PDB file of C-alpha atoms in Angstrom:
ATOM      1  CA  MET G 157     -40.191  -4.439   3.670  1.00 34.00           C
ATOM      2  CA  ALA G 158     -36.769  -3.011   3.614  1.00 40.00           C
ATOM      3  CA  VAL G 159     -34.790  -2.877   6.810  1.00 42.00           C
ATOM      4  CA  THR G 160     -33.618   0.589   7.902  1.00 42.00           C
ATOM      5  CA  ALA G 161     -29.783   1.291   8.497  1.00 44.00           C
ATOM      6  CA  ALA G 162     -30.450   1.215  12.084  1.00 42.00           C
ATOM      7  CA  GLY G 163     -31.730  -2.398  11.939  1.00 41.00           C
ATOM      8  CA  ALA G 164     -29.531  -3.850   9.360  1.00 50.00           C
ATOM      9  CA  ASP G 165     -25.903  -4.987   9.343  1.00 60.00           C
ATOM     10  CA  LEU G 166     -24.058  -2.761   6.883  1.00 80.00           C
ATOM     11  CA  VAL G 167     -21.026  -5.009   6.974  1.00 82.00           C
ATOM     12  CA  VAL G 168     -21.353  -8.609   6.405  1.00 87.00           C
ATOM     13  CA  GLU G 169     -18.251 -10.818   7.244  1.00 87.00           C
ATOM     14  CA  ARG G 170     -17.272 -13.205   4.548  1.00 90.00           C
ATOM     15  CA  PRO G 171     -20.177 -12.757   2.318  1.00 93.00           C
ATOM     16  CA  GLN G 172     -18.591 -15.228  -0.049  1.00 93.00           C
ATOM     17  CA  GLY G 173     -19.369 -18.180   2.213  1.00 92.00           C
ATOM     18  CA  LEU G 174     -23.090 -17.237   2.773  1.00 93.00           C
ATOM     19  CA  PRO G 175     -25.922 -17.900   0.418  1.00 93.00           C
ATOM     20  CA  ALA G 176     -26.991 -14.772  -1.671  1.00 92.00           C
ATOM     21  CA  GLU G 177     -30.408 -14.517  -0.268  1.00 91.00           C
ATOM     22  CA  GLU G 178     -29.100 -14.552   3.494  1.00 92.00           C
ATOM     23  CA  VAL G 179     -26.470 -11.841   2.528  1.00 92.00           C
ATOM     24  CA  ALA G 180     -29.262  -9.709   1.047  1.00 91.00           C
ATOM     25  CA  HIS G 181     -31.431 -10.332   4.088  1.00 90.00           C
ATOM     26  CA  LEU G 182     -28.532  -9.372   6.492  1.00 91.00           C
ATOM     27  CA  LEU G 183     -27.988  -5.957   4.483  1.00 91.00           C
ATOM     28  CA  GLY G 184     -31.721  -5.348   4.831  1.00 88.00           C
ATOM     29  CA  ALA G 185     -32.049  -5.336   1.007  1.00 87.00           C
ATOM     30  CA  ASP G 186     -35.075  -6.394  -1.109  1.00 86.00           C
ATOM     31  CA  ALA G 187     -33.590  -8.764  -3.657  1.00 84.00           C
ATOM     32  CA  ARG G 188     -36.480  -7.667  -6.206  1.00 86.00           C
ATOM     33  CA  ALA G 189     -37.057  -3.879  -5.533  1.00 88.00           C
ATOM     34  CA  GLY G 190     -33.712  -2.785  -4.068  1.00 89.00           C
ATOM     35  CA  LEU G 191     -33.326  -0.124  -1.386  1.00 91.00           C
ATOM     36  CA  PRO G 192     -35.600   2.881  -0.958  1.00 92.00           C
ATOM     37  CA  SER G 193     -34.052   5.986  -2.171  1.00 91.00           C
ATOM     38  CA  GLU G 194     -34.588   7.598   1.343  1.00 92.00           C
ATOM     39  CA  GLU G 195     -32.991   4.528   3.019  1.00 92.00           C
ATOM     40  CA  ALA G 196     -29.859   4.872   0.486  1.00 92.00           C
ATOM     41  CA  ARG G 197     -29.365   8.335   1.501  1.00 93.00           C
ATOM     42  CA  ARG G 198     -29.333   7.374   5.253  1.00 93.00           C
ATOM     43  CA  ARG G 199     -26.883   4.561   4.602  1.00 93.00           C
ATOM     44  CA  LEU G 200     -24.659   7.020   2.655  1.00 93.00           C
ATOM     45  CA  GLU G 201     -24.405   9.291   5.652  1.00 91.00           C
ATOM     46  CA  VAL G 202     -23.332   6.235   7.762  1.00 91.00           C
ATOM     47  CA  VAL G 203     -20.699   4.519   5.570  1.00 91.00           C
ATOM     48  CA  GLY G 204     -19.520   7.541   3.287  1.00 91.00           C
ATOM     49  CA  PRO G 205     -18.989   7.806  -0.254  1.00 91.00           C
ATOM     50  CA  ASN G 206     -18.003   4.830  -2.418  1.00 91.00           C
ATOM     51  CA  ARG G 207     -14.547   6.055  -3.364  1.00 86.00           C
ATOM     52  CA  LEU G 208     -10.925   5.717  -2.889  1.00 81.00           C
ATOM     53  CA  PRO G 209      -9.306   8.772  -0.901  1.00 74.00           C
ATOM     54  CA  ALA G 210      -6.947  10.793  -2.697  1.00 68.00           C
ATOM     55  CA  ALA G 211      -3.274  10.476  -1.762  1.00 64.00           C
ATOM     56  CA  THR G 212      -2.059  13.154   0.498  1.00 67.00           C
ATOM     57  CA  PRO G 213       1.138  14.539  -1.142  1.00 68.00           C
ATOM     58  CA  THR G 214       4.218  14.823   1.166  1.00 70.00           C
ATOM     59  CA  PRO G 215       6.519  17.794   0.303  1.00 76.00           C
ATOM     60  CA  LEU G 216       9.659  16.688  -1.407  1.00 75.00           C
ATOM     61  CA  PRO G 217      11.963  18.137   1.248  1.00 81.00           C
ATOM     62  CA  VAL G 218      10.106  16.275   3.916  1.00 79.00           C
ATOM     63  CA  ARG G 219      10.545  12.945   2.015  1.00 76.00           C
ATOM     64  CA  PHE G 220      14.039  13.556   1.121  1.00 80.00           C
ATOM     65  CA  ILE G 221      14.971  14.177   4.827  1.00 81.00           C
ATOM     66  CA  ARG G 222      13.045  11.174   5.876  1.00 78.00           C
ATOM     67  CA  GLN G 223      15.526   9.046   3.704  1.00 76.00           C
ATOM     68  CA  LEU G 224      18.416  10.723   5.251  1.00 79.00           C
ATOM     69  CA  ARG G 225      17.240   9.558   8.737  1.00 79.00           C
ATOM     70  CA  ASP G 226      18.181   5.876   7.808  1.00 74.00           C
ATOM     71  CA  PRO G 227      20.748   4.425  10.053  1.00 74.00           C
ATOM     72  CA  MET G 228      23.234   3.628   7.088  1.00 71.00           C
ATOM     73  CA  ALA G 229      22.638   6.995   5.756  1.00 76.00           C
ATOM     74  CA  LEU G 230      23.596   8.568   8.888  1.00 77.00           C
ATOM     75  CA  LEU G 231      26.598   6.495   9.376  1.00 74.00           C
ATOM     76  CA  LEU G 232      27.790   7.118   5.866  1.00 76.00           C
ATOM     77  CA  LEU G 233      27.329  11.037   6.232  1.00 79.00           C
ATOM     78  CA  ALA G 234      29.386  10.746   9.361  1.00 79.00           C
ATOM     79  CA  ALA G 235      32.147   8.999   7.341  1.00 75.00           C
ATOM     80  CA  ALA G 236      31.957  11.603   4.747  1.00 78.00           C
ATOM     81  CA  GLY G 237      32.359  14.530   7.110  1.00 81.00           C
ATOM     82  CA  ILE G 238      35.177  12.836   8.929  1.00 75.00           C
ATOM     83  CA  SER G 239      36.830  12.061   5.604  1.00 71.00           C
ATOM     84  CA  ALA G 240      36.366  15.696   4.267  1.00 76.00           C
ATOM     85  CA  PHE G 241      37.239  17.637   7.496  1.00 79.00           C
ATOM     86  CA  ALA G 242      39.334  15.453   9.734  1.00 70.00           C
ATOM     87  CA  LEU G 243      41.392  13.546   7.250  1.00 67.00           C
ATOM     88  CA  ASP G 244      41.450  16.228   4.405  1.00 75.00           C
ATOM     89  CA  GLU G 245      40.212  13.587   1.882  1.00 75.00           C
ATOM     90  CA  VAL G 246      37.771  15.837   0.258  1.00 82.00           C
ATOM     91  CA  VAL G 247      37.407  13.621  -2.841  1.00 82.00           C
ATOM     92  CA  ASP G 248      36.485  10.691  -0.592  1.00 75.00           C
ATOM     93  CA  GLY G 249      34.126  12.680   1.593  1.00 77.00           C
ATOM     94  CA  ILE G 250      32.267  13.833  -1.757  1.00 85.00           C
ATOM     95  CA  ALA G 251      32.110  10.470  -3.083  1.00 80.00           C
ATOM     96  CA  ILE G 252      30.592   9.200   0.160  1.00 76.00           C
ATOM     97  CA  ALA G 253      28.081  11.934   0.231  1.00 82.00           C
ATOM     98  CA  ALA G 254      27.080  11.406  -3.326  1.00 84.00           C
ATOM     99  CA  ILE G 255      26.524   7.680  -2.641  1.00 78.00           C
ATOM    100  CA  VAL G 256      24.096   8.852   0.121  1.00 79.00           C
ATOM    101  CA  LEU G 257      22.295  11.267  -2.148  1.00 84.00           C
ATOM    102  CA  ILE G 258      21.982   8.496  -4.898  1.00 80.00           C
ATOM    103  CA  ASN G 259      20.456   6.090  -2.411  1.00 77.00           C
ATOM    104  CA  ALA G 260      17.905   8.913  -1.233  1.00 80.00           C
ATOM    105  CA  GLY G 261      17.029   9.594  -4.994  1.00 80.00           C
ATOM    106  CA  ILE G 262      16.313   5.806  -5.497  1.00 75.00           C
ATOM    107  CA  ALA G 263      14.088   5.553  -2.480  1.00 73.00           C
ATOM    108  CA  LEU G 264      12.339   8.780  -3.561  1.00 77.00           C
ATOM    109  CA  VAL G 265      11.671   7.103  -7.129  1.00 75.00           C
ATOM    110  CA  GLN G 266      10.309   4.022  -5.289  1.00 70.00           C
ATOM    111  CA  GLU G 267       7.884   6.288  -3.235  1.00 68.00           C
ATOM    112  CA  GLY G 268       6.810   8.125  -6.501  1.00 68.00           C
ATOM    113  CA  ARG G 269       5.922   4.641  -8.031  1.00 67.00           C
ATOM    114  CA  ALA G 270       3.557   3.907  -4.973  1.00 63.00           C
ATOM    115  CA  ALA G 271       1.735   7.287  -5.356  1.00 64.00           C
ATOM    116  CA  SER G 272       1.293   6.403  -9.180  1.00 66.00           C
ATOM    117  CA  ALA G 273       0.004   2.902  -8.192  1.00 62.00           C
ATOM    118  CA  LEU G 274      -2.651   4.601  -5.952  1.00 61.00           C
ATOM    119  CA  ALA G 275      -3.610   7.089  -8.704  1.00 64.00           C
ATOM    120  CA  ALA G 276      -3.829   4.088 -11.086  1.00 65.00           C
ATOM    121  CA  LEU G 277      -6.318   2.398  -8.597  1.00 59.00           C
ATOM    122  CA  ARG G 278      -8.550   5.436  -8.238  1.00 60.00           C
ATOM    123  CA  SER G 279      -8.614   5.561 -12.226  1.00 63.00           C
ATOM    124  CA  LEU G 280     -10.528   2.287 -11.924  1.00 61.00           C
ATOM    125  CA  GLU G 281     -13.553   4.087 -10.406  1.00 64.00           C
ATOM    126  CA  ILE G 282     -16.507   4.840 -12.646  1.00 74.00           C
ATOM    127  CA  PRO G 283     -18.777   7.808 -12.496  1.00 80.00           C
ATOM    128  CA  SER G 284     -22.026   6.001 -12.627  1.00 86.00           C
ATOM    129  CA  ALA G 285     -23.635   2.583 -12.165  1.00 90.00           C
ATOM    130  CA  ARG G 286     -26.989   0.857 -12.902  1.00 92.00           C
ATOM    131  CA  VAL G 287     -28.651   0.341  -9.746  1.00 94.00           C
ATOM    132  CA  ARG G 288     -32.250  -0.826  -8.778  1.00 93.00           C
ATOM    133  CA  ARG G 289     -34.120   1.472  -6.240  1.00 93.00           C
ATOM    134  CA  ASP G 290     -37.643   1.915  -5.373  1.00 90.00           C
ATOM    135  CA  GLY G 291     -38.456  -1.107  -7.769  1.00 89.00           C
ATOM    136  CA  ARG G 292     -36.916   0.706 -10.742  1.00 90.00           C
ATOM    137  CA  ASP G 293     -33.547   0.411 -12.557  1.00 90.00           C
ATOM    138  CA  ARG G 294     -31.692   3.858 -12.899  1.00 91.00           C
ATOM    139  CA  LEU G 295     -28.315   5.197 -13.345  1.00 91.00           C
ATOM    140  CA  ALA G 296     -26.902   6.499 -10.052  1.00 91.00           C
ATOM    141  CA  PRO G 297     -23.687   8.124  -9.302  1.00 91.00           C
ATOM    142  CA  ALA G 298     -21.221   5.392  -8.260  1.00 91.00           C
ATOM    143  CA  PRO G 299     -19.883   7.367  -5.262  1.00 91.00           C
ATOM    144  CA  GLU G 300     -23.435   7.170  -3.962  1.00 92.00           C
ATOM    145  CA  LEU G 301     -23.685   3.389  -3.828  1.00 94.00           C
ATOM    146  CA  VAL G 302     -24.174   1.846  -0.361  1.00 94.00           C
ATOM    147  CA  PRO G 303     -24.217  -1.618   1.124  1.00 94.00           C
ATOM    148  CA  GLY G 304     -27.518  -3.265   0.324  1.00 93.00           C
ATOM    149  CA  ASP G 305     -27.894  -1.556  -3.105  1.00 94.00           C
ATOM    150  CA  LEU G 306     -28.735  -4.032  -6.041  1.00 95.00           C
ATOM    151  CA  VAL G 307     -26.458  -3.426  -8.953  1.00 95.00           C
ATOM    152  CA  VAL G 308     -27.181  -4.467 -12.562  1.00 94.00           C
ATOM    153  CA  LEU G 309     -24.078  -5.543 -14.544  1.00 94.00           C
ATOM    154  CA  GLU G 310     -23.915  -5.825 -18.236  1.00 93.00           C
ATOM    155  CA  ALA G 311     -20.897  -6.749 -20.656  1.00 92.00           C
ATOM    156  CA  GLY G 312     -18.554  -3.760 -20.946  1.00 90.00           C
ATOM    157  CA  ASP G 313     -19.294  -2.472 -17.298  1.00 91.00           C
ATOM    158  CA  ARG G 314     -16.664  -2.036 -14.692  1.00 91.00           C
ATOM    159  CA  VAL G 315     -17.922  -3.263 -11.403  1.00 93.00           C
ATOM    160  CA  PRO G 316     -18.493  -0.206  -9.006  1.00 93.00           C
ATOM    161  CA  ALA G 317     -18.389  -2.035  -5.793  1.00 93.00           C
ATOM    162  CA  ASP G 318     -18.057  -5.454  -4.179  1.00 95.00           C
ATOM    163  CA  LEU G 319     -21.069  -7.463  -4.855  1.00 96.00           C
ATOM    164  CA  ARG G 320     -22.504 -10.811  -3.617  1.00 96.00           C
ATOM    165  CA  LEU G 321     -24.173 -12.073  -6.920  1.00 95.00           C
ATOM    166  CA  LEU G 322     -27.913 -12.909  -6.753  1.00 95.00           C
ATOM    167  CA  ALA G 323     -28.544 -13.988 -10.472  1.00 94.00           C
ATOM    168  CA  VAL G 324     -26.357 -14.093 -13.668  1.00 95.00           C
ATOM    169  CA  ASP G 325     -26.867 -14.972 -17.203  1.00 94.00           C
ATOM    170  CA  GLY G 326     -23.576 -16.141 -18.708  1.00 94.00           C
ATOM    171  CA  LEU G 327     -21.642 -13.697 -16.580  1.00 95.00           C
ATOM    172  CA  GLU G 328     -17.725 -13.767 -16.970  1.00 95.00           C
ATOM    173  CA  VAL G 329     -15.587 -11.098 -15.250  1.00 95.00           C
ATOM    174  CA  ASP G 330     -11.922 -10.064 -15.889  1.00 93.00           C
ATOM    175  CA  GLU G 331     -10.455  -9.900 -12.583  1.00 92.00           C
ATOM    176  CA  SER G 332      -6.842  -9.424 -13.781  1.00 89.00           C
ATOM    177  CA  VAL G 333      -6.557  -6.018 -12.051  1.00 85.00           C
ATOM    178  CA  LEU G 334      -6.635  -7.740  -8.601  1.00 87.00           C
ATOM    179  CA  THR G 335      -5.519 -11.226  -9.450  1.00 87.00           C
ATOM    180  CA  GLY G 336      -3.121 -11.019 -12.330  1.00 83.00           C
ATOM    181  CA  GLU G 337      -4.961 -13.750 -13.977  1.00 85.00           C
ATOM    182  CA  SER G 338      -5.531 -13.199 -17.710  1.00 83.00           C
ATOM    183  CA  LEU G 339      -8.548 -15.567 -18.105  1.00 89.00           C
ATOM    184  CA  THR G 340     -11.998 -14.400 -17.347  1.00 92.00           C
ATOM    185  CA  VAL G 341     -13.692 -15.901 -14.430  1.00 93.00           C
ATOM    186  CA  ALA G 342     -17.214 -17.430 -14.915  1.00 94.00           C
ATOM    187  CA  LYS G 343     -19.569 -16.287 -12.023  1.00 96.00           C
ATOM    188  CA  ASP G 344     -22.214 -18.518 -10.119  1.00 94.00           C
ATOM    189  CA  PRO G 345     -24.491 -17.074  -7.413  1.00 94.00           C
ATOM    190  CA  ALA G 346     -24.856 -20.594  -5.955  1.00 93.00           C
ATOM    191  CA  ALA G 347     -21.040 -20.909  -5.459  1.00 92.00           C
ATOM    192  CA  LEU G 348     -19.891 -20.703  -1.668  1.00 92.00           C
ATOM    193  CA  ALA G 349     -16.244 -20.031  -0.942  1.00 91.00           C
ATOM    194  CA  ALA G 350     -14.160 -20.901   2.385  1.00 89.00           C
ATOM    195  CA  ALA G 351     -13.276 -17.993   4.502  1.00 83.00           C
ATOM    196  CA  ASP G 352      -9.772 -18.107   3.372  1.00 84.00           C
ATOM    197  CA  ALA G 353     -10.383 -18.406  -0.302  1.00 89.00           C
ATOM    198  CA  SER G 354      -8.413 -16.133  -2.745  1.00 89.00           C
ATOM    199  CA  LEU G 355     -10.439 -13.581  -4.686  1.00 90.00           C
ATOM    200  CA  GLY G 356      -9.982 -15.705  -8.019  1.00 87.00           C
ATOM    201  CA  GLU G 357     -11.767 -18.651  -6.063  1.00 90.00           C
ATOM    202  CA  GLN G 358     -14.735 -16.649  -4.988  1.00 94.00           C
ATOM    203  CA  ALA G 359     -17.300 -17.368  -7.966  1.00 93.00           C
ATOM    204  CA  GLY G 360     -20.202 -15.919  -6.145  1.00 94.00           C
ATOM    205  CA  MET G 361     -18.612 -12.498  -5.842  1.00 95.00           C
ATOM    206  CA  THR G 362     -17.502  -9.696  -8.204  1.00 95.00           C
ATOM    207  CA  PHE G 363     -15.189  -6.932  -6.982  1.00 95.00           C
ATOM    208  CA  SER G 364     -14.918  -3.354  -7.543  1.00 92.00           C
ATOM    209  CA  GLY G 365     -12.565  -2.319 -10.395  1.00 88.00           C
ATOM    210  CA  THR G 366     -12.944  -5.604 -12.436  1.00 92.00           C
ATOM    211  CA  PHE G 367     -14.417  -5.809 -15.881  1.00 92.00           C
ATOM    212  CA  VAL G 368     -17.509  -7.536 -17.160  1.00 94.00           C
ATOM    213  CA  ALA G 369     -16.437  -9.373 -20.234  1.00 94.00           C
ATOM    214  CA  ARG G 370     -19.627 -10.968 -21.218  1.00 94.00           C
ATOM    215  CA  GLY G 371     -23.017 -11.928 -19.908  1.00 95.00           C
ATOM    216  CA  THR G 372     -25.248 -10.008 -17.430  1.00 95.00           C
ATOM    217  CA  GLY G 373     -25.723 -10.098 -13.586  1.00 95.00           C
ATOM    218  CA  ARG G 374     -27.381  -8.731 -10.671  1.00 94.00           C
ATOM    219  CA  GLY G 375     -25.854  -8.420  -7.182  1.00 95.00           C
ATOM    220  CA  VAL G 376     -26.061  -6.755  -3.822  1.00 95.00           C
ATOM    221  CA  VAL G 377     -23.398  -4.499  -2.727  1.00 95.00           C
ATOM    222  CA  THR G 378     -21.542  -5.784   0.350  1.00 94.00           C
ATOM    223  CA  ALA G 379     -18.605  -3.351   0.492  1.00 93.00           C
ATOM    224  CA  THR G 380     -17.779   0.124  -0.914  1.00 93.00           C
ATOM    225  CA  GLY G 381     -14.851   2.476  -0.718  1.00 89.00           C
ATOM    226  CA  LEU G 382     -12.001   1.174   1.264  1.00 87.00           C
ATOM    227  CA  GLY G 383     -14.089  -1.523   2.379  1.00 90.00           C
ATOM    228  CA  THR G 384     -13.662  -3.280  -0.961  1.00 92.00           C
ATOM    229  CA  ALA G 385     -11.005  -5.572  -2.095  1.00 90.00           C
ATOM    230  CA  ILE G 386      -9.300  -2.887  -4.031  1.00 87.00           C
ATOM    231  CA  GLY G 387      -9.705  -0.499  -1.327  1.00 86.00           C
ATOM    232  CA  ALA G 388      -7.729  -2.980   0.833  1.00 85.00           C
ATOM    233  CA  ILE G 389      -4.816  -2.467  -1.842  1.00 81.00           C
ATOM    234  CA  ALA G 390      -5.182   1.199  -1.720  1.00 79.00           C
ATOM    235  CA  ARG G 391      -4.718   1.188   2.061  1.00 79.00           C
ATOM    236  CA  ASP G 392      -1.567  -0.861   1.765  1.00 76.00           C
ATOM    237  CA  VAL G 393      -0.174   1.361  -0.961  1.00 69.00           C
ATOM    238  CA  ALA G 394      -1.089   4.693   0.947  1.00 66.00           C
ATOM    239  CA  GLU G 395       0.513   3.582   4.272  1.00 66.00           C
ATOM    240  CA  ASP G 396       4.027   4.121   4.957  1.00 63.00           C
ATOM    241  CA  PRO G 397       5.600   0.842   3.825  1.00 63.00           C
ATOM    242  CA  ARG G 398       6.835  -1.543   6.840  1.00 69.00           C
ATOM    243  CA  PRO G 399      10.490  -2.310   6.693  1.00 70.00           C
ATOM    244  CA  THR G 400      11.393  -5.422   4.853  1.00 69.00           C
ATOM    245  CA  PRO G 401      13.347  -8.195   6.576  1.00 79.00           C
ATOM    246  CA  LEU G 402      16.309  -7.129   4.640  1.00 73.00           C
ATOM    247  CA  GLN G 403      15.964  -3.515   5.732  1.00 71.00           C
ATOM    248  CA  ILE G 404      15.634  -4.504   9.323  1.00 79.00           C
ATOM    249  CA  ASP G 405      18.807  -6.746   8.975  1.00 81.00           C
ATOM    250  CA  LEU G 406      20.537  -3.896   7.449  1.00 76.00           C
ATOM    251  CA  ALA G 407      19.734  -1.551  10.326  1.00 76.00           C
ATOM    252  CA  GLY G 408      21.180  -4.195  12.748  1.00 82.00           C
ATOM    253  CA  VAL G 409      24.324  -4.466  10.612  1.00 80.00           C
ATOM    254  CA  THR G 410      24.640  -0.726  10.647  1.00 75.00           C
ATOM    255  CA  ARG G 411      24.497  -0.445  14.376  1.00 79.00           C
ATOM    256  CA  GLN G 412      26.873  -3.307  14.784  1.00 84.00           C
ATOM    257  CA  LEU G 413      29.196  -1.397  12.136  1.00 78.00           C
ATOM    258  CA  GLY G 414      28.855   1.798  14.226  1.00 76.00           C
ATOM    259  CA  LEU G 415      30.074   0.163  17.365  1.00 81.00           C
ATOM    260  CA  VAL G 416      32.773  -1.686  15.644  1.00 81.00           C
ATOM    261  CA  CYS G 417      34.225   1.528  14.003  1.00 77.00           C
ATOM    262  CA  VAL G 418      34.267   3.139  17.581  1.00 79.00           C
ATOM    263  CA  VAL G 419      35.946   0.186  19.071  1.00 84.00           C
ATOM    264  CA  ILE G 420      38.664   0.196  16.228  1.00 79.00           C
ATOM    265  CA  ALA G 421      39.163   3.823  16.628  1.00 78.00           C
ATOM    266  CA  ALA G 422      39.660   3.521  20.346  1.00 83.00           C
ATOM    267  CA  VAL G 423      41.841   0.457  20.140  1.00 84.00           C
ATOM    268  CA  VAL G 424      44.269   1.894  17.407  1.00 80.00           C
ATOM    269  CA  LEU G 425      44.315   5.415  19.237  1.00 80.00           C
ATOM    270  CA  ALA G 426      45.250   3.324  22.571  1.00 84.00           C
ATOM    271  CA  ILE G 427      47.918   1.275  20.850  1.00 84.00           C
ATOM    272  CA  ILE G 428      49.591   4.253  18.975  1.00 80.00           C
ATOM    273  CA  LEU G 429      49.632   6.484  22.216  1.00 79.00           C
ATOM    274  CA  VAL G 430      51.408   3.434  24.093  1.00 81.00           C
ATOM    275  CA  ARG G 431      53.964   2.964  21.377  1.00 80.00           C
ATOM    276  CA  GLN G 432      54.797   6.511  20.689  1.00 75.00           C
ATOM    277  CA  GLY G 433      53.964   8.244  23.841  1.00 72.00           C
ATOM    278  CA  ILE G 434      51.668  11.223  24.558  1.00 73.00           C
ATOM    279  CA  SER G 435      52.475  14.348  22.838  1.00 71.00           C
ATOM    280  CA  THR G 436      50.322  17.006  21.027  1.00 68.00           C
ATOM    281  CA  GLU G 437      51.795  15.899  17.641  1.00 70.00           C
ATOM    282  CA  GLY G 438      51.518  12.290  18.659  1.00 70.00           C
ATOM    283  CA  VAL G 439      47.986  12.506  19.737  1.00 72.00           C
ATOM    284  CA  GLU G 440      46.839  14.239  16.692  1.00 71.00           C
ATOM    285  CA  GLN G 441      48.603  11.578  14.320  1.00 74.00           C
ATOM    286  CA  ALA G 442      47.122   8.709  16.404  1.00 75.00           C
ATOM    287  CA  PHE G 443      43.740  10.256  16.270  1.00 73.00           C
ATOM    288  CA  LEU G 444      43.928  10.732  12.449  1.00 72.00           C
ATOM    289  CA  ALA G 445      45.176   7.094  12.029  1.00 76.00           C
ATOM    290  CA  ALA G 446      42.275   5.697  14.097  1.00 74.00           C
ATOM    291  CA  ILE G 447      39.662   7.698  12.483  1.00 73.00           C
ATOM    292  CA  ALA G 448      41.072   6.584   9.033  1.00 72.00           C
ATOM    293  CA  LEU G 449      40.728   2.978  10.113  1.00 72.00           C
ATOM    294  CA  ALA G 450      37.300   3.389  11.305  1.00 70.00           C
ATOM    295  CA  VAL G 451      36.073   5.092   8.104  1.00 69.00           C
ATOM    296  CA  ALA G 452      37.842   2.401   5.938  1.00 71.00           C
ATOM    297  CA  ALA G 453      35.750  -0.260   7.930  1.00 70.00           C
ATOM    298  CA  ILE G 454      32.449   1.199   6.619  1.00 69.00           C
ATOM    299  CA  PRO G 455      31.294  -0.483   3.451  1.00 70.00           C
ATOM    300  CA  GLU G 456      30.297   2.563   1.324  1.00 63.00           C
ATOM    301  CA  GLY G 457      28.843   0.524  -1.486  1.00 67.00           C
ATOM    302  CA  LEU G 458      26.492  -1.574   0.838  1.00 69.00           C
ATOM    303  CA  ALA G 459      23.792   1.015   0.971  1.00 67.00           C
ATOM    304  CA  THR G 460      23.608   1.570  -2.954  1.00 67.00           C
ATOM    305  CA  VAL G 461      23.499  -2.311  -3.533  1.00 73.00           C
ATOM    306  CA  THR G 462      20.740  -2.709  -0.986  1.00 71.00           C
ATOM    307  CA  ALA G 463      18.709  -0.005  -2.413  1.00 68.00           C
ATOM    308  CA  VAL G 464      19.189  -1.121  -6.022  1.00 70.00           C
ATOM    309  CA  GLY G 465      18.247  -4.612  -5.107  1.00 73.00           C
ATOM    310  CA  LEU G 466      15.092  -3.578  -3.332  1.00 67.00           C
ATOM    311  CA  ALA G 467      13.994  -1.211  -6.127  1.00 66.00           C
ATOM    312  CA  LEU G 468      14.402  -4.272  -8.727  1.00 69.00           C
TER     313      LEU G 468
END
């Protein structure tokens, strides 16, 4: 008798390391007849649909302003403003501002690539899958698959969810979408994998989005939607990227540069005033000279080189 959603674990930790029959038992699945349709509907209400979420578009102006909040961008904008208005070096100010805009454009292109990657992951989803419920094989909408469902795989199918295999007949799967490995992987339900095994080493599992190259198989769904291996990739792509070590170091360098520029300006201003004396014209000239040296200390090309390096 099938276990109800309230009495079954709908999440099995590290199913690759457990025998297939134990995984099916923990999920409250009948390894022969599958789930009752009513039970599948109840589980669907608990776990939600088997699909990856659509990317939430961020307005272009918001994305652009977010790039300009970078410490190096702010420092360069300050240098551009001082060059153009305080030092009357309009050409230099425009050039520095152009560098900031180019950097922001490169970053926006990178964000666009991340959105395209998420769309590509969603394109791997399939509309329907062969599933055994109430003791009969049937076509069911893939978004309605739930943990504990029995899925039947054949050559040419795309795997609709993460499965712990119960039985196979010459099953080989192309997992290049996840592992980058071009060779197909032979599957074996009896194979157990360590907790830290890579996806390519889990011969007893098949993963959502991968392609059945040959053979047939049957497995119990262990994860759907964002709980799958490809769902974990989608989460990483959709989240705001964490700063890389290089970006963290660059932010520190920017703060140090800002402090150095202020110190340079203050020291030069003090030296000039001491040597020339304090007068209206002298103070103005000293101020402009100090600011010019401070702006000259800012490496305008650093942000562009860093942005291009990260893009590559």
